[in-house]
mmCIF file of C-alpha atoms in Angstrom:
data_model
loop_
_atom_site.group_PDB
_atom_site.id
_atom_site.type_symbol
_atom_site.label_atom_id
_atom_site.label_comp_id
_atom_site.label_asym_id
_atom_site.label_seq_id
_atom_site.Cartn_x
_atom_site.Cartn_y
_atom_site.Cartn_z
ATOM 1 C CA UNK A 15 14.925 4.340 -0.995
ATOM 2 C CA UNK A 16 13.403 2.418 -3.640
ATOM 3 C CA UNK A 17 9.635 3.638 -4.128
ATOM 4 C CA UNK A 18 7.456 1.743 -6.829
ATOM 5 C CA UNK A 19 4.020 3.100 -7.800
ATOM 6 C CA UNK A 20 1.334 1.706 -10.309
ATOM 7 C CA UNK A 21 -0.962 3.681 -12.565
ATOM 8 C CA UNK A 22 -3.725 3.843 -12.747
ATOM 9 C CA UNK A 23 -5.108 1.745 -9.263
ATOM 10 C CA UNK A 24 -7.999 0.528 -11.035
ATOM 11 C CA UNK A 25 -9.434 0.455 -14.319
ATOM 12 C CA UNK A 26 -12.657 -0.967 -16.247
ATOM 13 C CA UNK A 27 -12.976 -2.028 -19.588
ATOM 14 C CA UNK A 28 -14.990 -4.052 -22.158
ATOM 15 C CA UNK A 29 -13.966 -7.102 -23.879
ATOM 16 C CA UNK A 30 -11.718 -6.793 -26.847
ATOM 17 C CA UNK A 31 -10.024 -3.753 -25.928
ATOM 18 C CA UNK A 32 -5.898 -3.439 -25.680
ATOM 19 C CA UNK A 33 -4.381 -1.638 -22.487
ATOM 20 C CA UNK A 34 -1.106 -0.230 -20.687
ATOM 21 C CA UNK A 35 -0.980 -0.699 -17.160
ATOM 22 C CA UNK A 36 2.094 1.286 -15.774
ATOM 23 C CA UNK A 37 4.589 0.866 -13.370
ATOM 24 C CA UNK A 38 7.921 3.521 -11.863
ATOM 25 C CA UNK A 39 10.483 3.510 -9.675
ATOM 26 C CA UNK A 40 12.435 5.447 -8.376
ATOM 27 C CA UNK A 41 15.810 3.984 -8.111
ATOM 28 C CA UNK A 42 17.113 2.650 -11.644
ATOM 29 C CA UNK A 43 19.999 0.554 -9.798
ATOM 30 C CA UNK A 44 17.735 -2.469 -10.226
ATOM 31 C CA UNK A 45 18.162 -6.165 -11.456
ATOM 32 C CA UNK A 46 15.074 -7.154 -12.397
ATOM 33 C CA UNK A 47 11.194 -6.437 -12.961
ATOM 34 C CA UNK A 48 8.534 -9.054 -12.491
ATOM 35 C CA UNK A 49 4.850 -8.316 -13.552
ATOM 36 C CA UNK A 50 2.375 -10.850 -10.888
ATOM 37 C CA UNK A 51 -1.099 -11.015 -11.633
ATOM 38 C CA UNK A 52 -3.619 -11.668 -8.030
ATOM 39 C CA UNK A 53 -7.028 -12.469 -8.193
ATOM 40 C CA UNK A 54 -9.168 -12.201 -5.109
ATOM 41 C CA UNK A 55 -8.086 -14.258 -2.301
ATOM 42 C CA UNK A 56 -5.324 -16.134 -3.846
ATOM 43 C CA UNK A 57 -1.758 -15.619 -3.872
ATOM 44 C CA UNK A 58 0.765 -14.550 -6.891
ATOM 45 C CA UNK A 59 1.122 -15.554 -10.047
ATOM 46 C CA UNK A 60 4.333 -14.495 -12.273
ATOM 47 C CA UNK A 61 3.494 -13.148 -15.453
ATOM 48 C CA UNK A 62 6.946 -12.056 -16.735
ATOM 49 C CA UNK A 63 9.933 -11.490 -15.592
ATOM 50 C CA UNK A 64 12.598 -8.524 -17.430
ATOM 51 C CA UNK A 65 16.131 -8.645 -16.544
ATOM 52 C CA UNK A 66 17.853 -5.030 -16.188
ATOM 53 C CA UNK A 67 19.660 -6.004 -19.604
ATOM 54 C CA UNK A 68 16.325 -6.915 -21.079
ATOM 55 C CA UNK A 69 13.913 -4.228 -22.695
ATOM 56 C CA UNK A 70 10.883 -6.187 -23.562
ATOM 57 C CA UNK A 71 9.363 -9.813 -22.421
ATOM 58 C CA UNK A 72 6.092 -11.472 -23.898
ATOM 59 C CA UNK A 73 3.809 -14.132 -23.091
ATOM 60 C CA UNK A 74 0.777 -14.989 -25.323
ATOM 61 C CA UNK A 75 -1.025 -11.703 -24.757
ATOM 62 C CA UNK A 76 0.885 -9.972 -22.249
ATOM 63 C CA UNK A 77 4.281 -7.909 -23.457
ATOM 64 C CA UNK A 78 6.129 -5.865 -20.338
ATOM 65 C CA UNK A 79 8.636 -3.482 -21.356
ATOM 66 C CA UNK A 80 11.583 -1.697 -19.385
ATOM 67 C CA UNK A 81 12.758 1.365 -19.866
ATOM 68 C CA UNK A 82 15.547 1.302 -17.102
ATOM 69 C CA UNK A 83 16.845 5.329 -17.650
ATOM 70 C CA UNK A 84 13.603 6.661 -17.118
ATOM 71 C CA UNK A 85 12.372 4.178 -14.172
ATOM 72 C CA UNK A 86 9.572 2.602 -15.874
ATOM 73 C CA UNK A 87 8.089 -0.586 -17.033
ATOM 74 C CA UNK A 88 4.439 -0.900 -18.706
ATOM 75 C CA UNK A 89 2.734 -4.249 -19.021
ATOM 76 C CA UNK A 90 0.633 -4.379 -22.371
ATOM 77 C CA UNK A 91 -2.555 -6.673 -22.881
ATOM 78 C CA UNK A 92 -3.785 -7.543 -26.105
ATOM 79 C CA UNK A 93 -7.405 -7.774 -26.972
ATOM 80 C CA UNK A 94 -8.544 -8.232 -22.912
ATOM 81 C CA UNK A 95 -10.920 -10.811 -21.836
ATOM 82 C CA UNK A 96 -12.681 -11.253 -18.985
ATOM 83 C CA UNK A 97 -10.465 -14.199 -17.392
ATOM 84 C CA UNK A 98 -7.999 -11.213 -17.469
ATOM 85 C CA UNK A 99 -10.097 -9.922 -14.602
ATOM 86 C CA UNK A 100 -7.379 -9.562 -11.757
ATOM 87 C CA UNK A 101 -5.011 -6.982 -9.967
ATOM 88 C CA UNK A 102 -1.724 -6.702 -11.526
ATOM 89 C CA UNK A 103 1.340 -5.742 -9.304
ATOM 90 C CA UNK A 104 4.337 -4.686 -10.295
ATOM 91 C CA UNK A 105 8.086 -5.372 -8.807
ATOM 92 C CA UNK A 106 11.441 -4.432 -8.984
ATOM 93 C CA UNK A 107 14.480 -6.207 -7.423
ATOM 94 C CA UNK A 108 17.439 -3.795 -6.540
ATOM 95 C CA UNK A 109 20.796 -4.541 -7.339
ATOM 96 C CA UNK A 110 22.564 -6.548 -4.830
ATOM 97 C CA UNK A 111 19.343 -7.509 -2.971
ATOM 98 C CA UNK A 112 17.192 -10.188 -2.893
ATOM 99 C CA UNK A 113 14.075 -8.049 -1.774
ATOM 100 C CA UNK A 114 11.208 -7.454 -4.042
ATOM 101 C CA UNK A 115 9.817 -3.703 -3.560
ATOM 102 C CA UNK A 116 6.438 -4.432 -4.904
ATOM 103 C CA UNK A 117 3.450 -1.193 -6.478
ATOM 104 C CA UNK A 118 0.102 -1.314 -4.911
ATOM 105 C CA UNK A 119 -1.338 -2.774 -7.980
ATOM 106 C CA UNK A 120 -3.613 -2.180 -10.717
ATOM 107 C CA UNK A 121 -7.562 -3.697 -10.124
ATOM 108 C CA UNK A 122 -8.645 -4.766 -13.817
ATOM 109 C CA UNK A 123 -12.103 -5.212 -14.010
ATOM 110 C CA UNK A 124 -13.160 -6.542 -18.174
ATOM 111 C CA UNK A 125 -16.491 -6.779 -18.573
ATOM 112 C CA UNK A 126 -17.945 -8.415 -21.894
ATOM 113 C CA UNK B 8 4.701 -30.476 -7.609
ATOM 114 C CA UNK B 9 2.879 -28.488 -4.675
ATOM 115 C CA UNK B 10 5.488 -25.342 -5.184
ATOM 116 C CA UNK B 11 5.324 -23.110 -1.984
ATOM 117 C CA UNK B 12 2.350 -24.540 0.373
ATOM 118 C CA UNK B 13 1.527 -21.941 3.191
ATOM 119 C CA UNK B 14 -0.565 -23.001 6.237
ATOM 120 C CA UNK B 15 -3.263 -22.442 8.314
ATOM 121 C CA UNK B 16 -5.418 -20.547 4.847
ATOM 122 C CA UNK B 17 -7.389 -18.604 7.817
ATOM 123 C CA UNK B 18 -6.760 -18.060 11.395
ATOM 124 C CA UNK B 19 -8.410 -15.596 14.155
ATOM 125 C CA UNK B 20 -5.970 -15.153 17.021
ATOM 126 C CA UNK B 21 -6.806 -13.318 19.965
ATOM 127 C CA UNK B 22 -4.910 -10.303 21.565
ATOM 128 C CA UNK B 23 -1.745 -11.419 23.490
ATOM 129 C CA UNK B 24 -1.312 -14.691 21.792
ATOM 130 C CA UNK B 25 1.504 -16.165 19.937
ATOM 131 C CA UNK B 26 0.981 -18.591 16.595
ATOM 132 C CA UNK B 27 3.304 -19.845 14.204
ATOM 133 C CA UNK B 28 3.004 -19.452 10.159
ATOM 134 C CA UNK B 29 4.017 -22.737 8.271
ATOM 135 C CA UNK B 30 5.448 -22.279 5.292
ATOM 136 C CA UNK B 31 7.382 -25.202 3.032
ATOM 137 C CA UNK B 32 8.937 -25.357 -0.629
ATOM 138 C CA UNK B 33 9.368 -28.594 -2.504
ATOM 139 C CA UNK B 34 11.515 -26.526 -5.040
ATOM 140 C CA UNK B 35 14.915 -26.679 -3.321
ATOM 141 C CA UNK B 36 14.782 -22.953 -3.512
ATOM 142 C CA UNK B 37 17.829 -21.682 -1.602
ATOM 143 C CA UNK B 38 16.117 -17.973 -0.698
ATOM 144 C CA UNK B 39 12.483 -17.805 1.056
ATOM 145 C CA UNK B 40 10.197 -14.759 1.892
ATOM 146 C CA UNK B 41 7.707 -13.683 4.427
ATOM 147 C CA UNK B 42 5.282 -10.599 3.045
ATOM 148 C CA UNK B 43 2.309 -8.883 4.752
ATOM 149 C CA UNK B 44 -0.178 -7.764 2.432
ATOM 150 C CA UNK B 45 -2.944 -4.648 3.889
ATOM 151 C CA UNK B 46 -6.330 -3.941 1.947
ATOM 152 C CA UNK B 47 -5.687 -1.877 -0.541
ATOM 153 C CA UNK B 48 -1.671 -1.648 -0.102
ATOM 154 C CA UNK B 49 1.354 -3.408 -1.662
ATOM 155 C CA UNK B 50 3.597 -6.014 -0.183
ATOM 156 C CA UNK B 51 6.015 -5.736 2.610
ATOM 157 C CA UNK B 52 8.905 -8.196 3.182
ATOM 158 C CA UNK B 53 8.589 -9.009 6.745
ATOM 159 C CA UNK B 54 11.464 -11.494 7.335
ATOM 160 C CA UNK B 55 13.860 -13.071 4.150
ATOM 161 C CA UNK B 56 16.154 -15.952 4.315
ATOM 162 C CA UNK B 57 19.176 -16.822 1.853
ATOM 163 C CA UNK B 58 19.738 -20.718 2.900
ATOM 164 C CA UNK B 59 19.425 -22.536 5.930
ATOM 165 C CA UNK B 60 20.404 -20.854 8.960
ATOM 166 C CA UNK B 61 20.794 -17.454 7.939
ATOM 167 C CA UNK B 62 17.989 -15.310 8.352
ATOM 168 C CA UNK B 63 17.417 -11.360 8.084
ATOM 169 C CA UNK B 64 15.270 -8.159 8.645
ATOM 170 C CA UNK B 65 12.839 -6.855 5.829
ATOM 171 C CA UNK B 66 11.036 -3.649 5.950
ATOM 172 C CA UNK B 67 8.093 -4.645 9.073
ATOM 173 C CA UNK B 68 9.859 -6.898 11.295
ATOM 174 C CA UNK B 69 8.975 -6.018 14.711
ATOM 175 C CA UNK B 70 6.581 -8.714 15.983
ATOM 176 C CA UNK B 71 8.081 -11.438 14.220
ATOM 177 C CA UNK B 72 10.347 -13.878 14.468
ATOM 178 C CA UNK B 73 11.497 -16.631 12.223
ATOM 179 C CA UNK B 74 14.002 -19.465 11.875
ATOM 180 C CA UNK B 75 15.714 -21.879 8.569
ATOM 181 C CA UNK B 76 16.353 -24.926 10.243
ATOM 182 C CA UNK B 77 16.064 -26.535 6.503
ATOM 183 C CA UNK B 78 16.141 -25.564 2.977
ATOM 184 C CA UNK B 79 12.430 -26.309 2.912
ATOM 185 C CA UNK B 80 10.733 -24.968 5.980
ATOM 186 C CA UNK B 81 10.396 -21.478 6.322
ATOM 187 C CA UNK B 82 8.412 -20.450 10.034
ATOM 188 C CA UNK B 83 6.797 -17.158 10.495
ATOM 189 C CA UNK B 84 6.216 -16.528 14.235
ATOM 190 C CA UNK B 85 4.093 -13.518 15.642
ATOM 191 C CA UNK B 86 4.570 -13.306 19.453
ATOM 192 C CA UNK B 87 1.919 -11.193 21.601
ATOM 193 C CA UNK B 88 0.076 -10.953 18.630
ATOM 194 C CA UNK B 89 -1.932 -7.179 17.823
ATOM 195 C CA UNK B 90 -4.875 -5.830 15.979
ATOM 196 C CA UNK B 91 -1.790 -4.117 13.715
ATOM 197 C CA UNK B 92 -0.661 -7.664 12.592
ATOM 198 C CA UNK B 93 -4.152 -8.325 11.101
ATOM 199 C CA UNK B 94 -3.392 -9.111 7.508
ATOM 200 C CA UNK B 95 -2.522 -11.610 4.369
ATOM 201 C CA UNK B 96 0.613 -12.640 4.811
ATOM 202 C CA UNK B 97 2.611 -14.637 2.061
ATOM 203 C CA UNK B 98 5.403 -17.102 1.523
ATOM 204 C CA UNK B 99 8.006 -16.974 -1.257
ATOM 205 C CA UNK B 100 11.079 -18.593 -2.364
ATOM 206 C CA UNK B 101 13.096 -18.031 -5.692
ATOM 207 C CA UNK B 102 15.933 -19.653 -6.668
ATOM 208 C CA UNK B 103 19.805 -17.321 -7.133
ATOM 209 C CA UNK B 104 19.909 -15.964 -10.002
ATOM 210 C CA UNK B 105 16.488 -15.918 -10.778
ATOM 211 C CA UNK B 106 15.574 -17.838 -13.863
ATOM 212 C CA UNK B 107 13.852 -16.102 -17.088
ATOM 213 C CA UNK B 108 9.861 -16.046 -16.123
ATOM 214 C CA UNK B 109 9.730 -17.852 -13.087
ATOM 215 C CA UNK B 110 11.750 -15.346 -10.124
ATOM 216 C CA UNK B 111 9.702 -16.003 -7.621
ATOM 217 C CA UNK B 112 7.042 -18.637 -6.725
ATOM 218 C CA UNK B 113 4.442 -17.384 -4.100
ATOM 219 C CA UNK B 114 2.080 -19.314 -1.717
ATOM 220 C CA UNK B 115 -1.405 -18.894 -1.814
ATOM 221 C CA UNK B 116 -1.248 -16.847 1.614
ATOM 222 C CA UNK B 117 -3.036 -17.223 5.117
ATOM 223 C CA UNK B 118 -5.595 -14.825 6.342
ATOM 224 C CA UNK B 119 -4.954 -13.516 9.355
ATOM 225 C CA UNK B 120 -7.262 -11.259 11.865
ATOM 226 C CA UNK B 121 -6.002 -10.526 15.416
ATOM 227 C CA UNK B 122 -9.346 -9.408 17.885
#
């Protein structure tokens, strides 16, 4: 059974600073990642998207990485504002599915 | 382009009562999603749907029901509704494969609490 957890569940930062949110699974028999960003009382956003062939995406500030083998994916944010203010979930779509397992989610909190 | 429009946003429904979800994609996305989200927790695929007509079970299905009638229209039904169905649920669709930063396209969700 697929099982995907996010560290850590929240985190706090100032303005300016770079972070690693992370995200692992279990089962590496996957075909792709997606990194959503949610803020409070709204629905998903896609942030990036890595195919299981893929081992790195960007987007502006945002760079996700996949490291298939070892069942883990970070998503990277360059110098953080507080727009980026926002939980982050992770998900991972298993080979020969079309169901999204998603993490709990990281709570971001940037505070200038 | 609306994307995937979910409604009612908010809805209290009382004990014993049945309601129906709307959900509806202007994206001529072949495969659509129902997820419950709980405070705090992830989210978990209730019903999923592959085209029109075919329907199947996700990981929390009992209570639901759902139907495809068209590629656009995606129902989420919750008969004899409980205080264990209170929750945020969400529509999704994607499109087969999914294309390079865009899998899947999420509605904006409808807020549900059962008393």
């Amino acid at each position: 059974k697929q099982e995907v957890t996010q560290i850590p569940a929240a985190l706090s930062v100032p303005e300016g600073e770079n972070l690693v949110l992370n995200c692992s699974f279990t089962d590496s028999a996957i075909y792709n990642l997606q990194w959503f960003r949610q803020d409070p009382g709204k629905g998903l956003t896609s942030l990036l998207l890595i195919q299981s062939s893929q081992r790195e995406q960007t987007s502006g500030r945002l760079n996700a990485s996949l490291d298939k083998s070892s069942g883990r994916s970070t998503l990277y944010i360059a110098a953080s504002q507080p727009g980026d203010s926002a939980t982050y979930l992770c998900a991972v779509r298993r080979i020969n599915t079309d169901k999204l397992i998603f993490g709990t989610g990281t709570r971001l909190q940037v505070f200038p | 382009n609306a994307g995937v429009t979910q409604t009612p946003k908010f809805h209290i429904l009382k004990i014993g009562q049945s309601m129906t979800l709307q959900c509806t994609q202007d994206m001529n996305h072949n495969y659509m999603y129902w997820y419950r989200q709980d405070p705090g927790m992830g989210l978990k695929l209730i019903y999923y749907s592959v085209g029109a007509g075919i329907t199947d079970k996700g990981e929390v299905p009992n209570g639901y029901n759902v139907s495809r009638s068209t590629t656009e229209d995606f129902p989420l039904r919750l008969e004899l509704a409980a205080p264990s169905q209170t929750s945020v649920y969400f529509c999704a669709s994607s499109a087969y494969p999914p294309k390079a930063n865009y899998g899947y396209t999420f509605g904006s969700g409808t807020r549900l609490t059962v008393v």
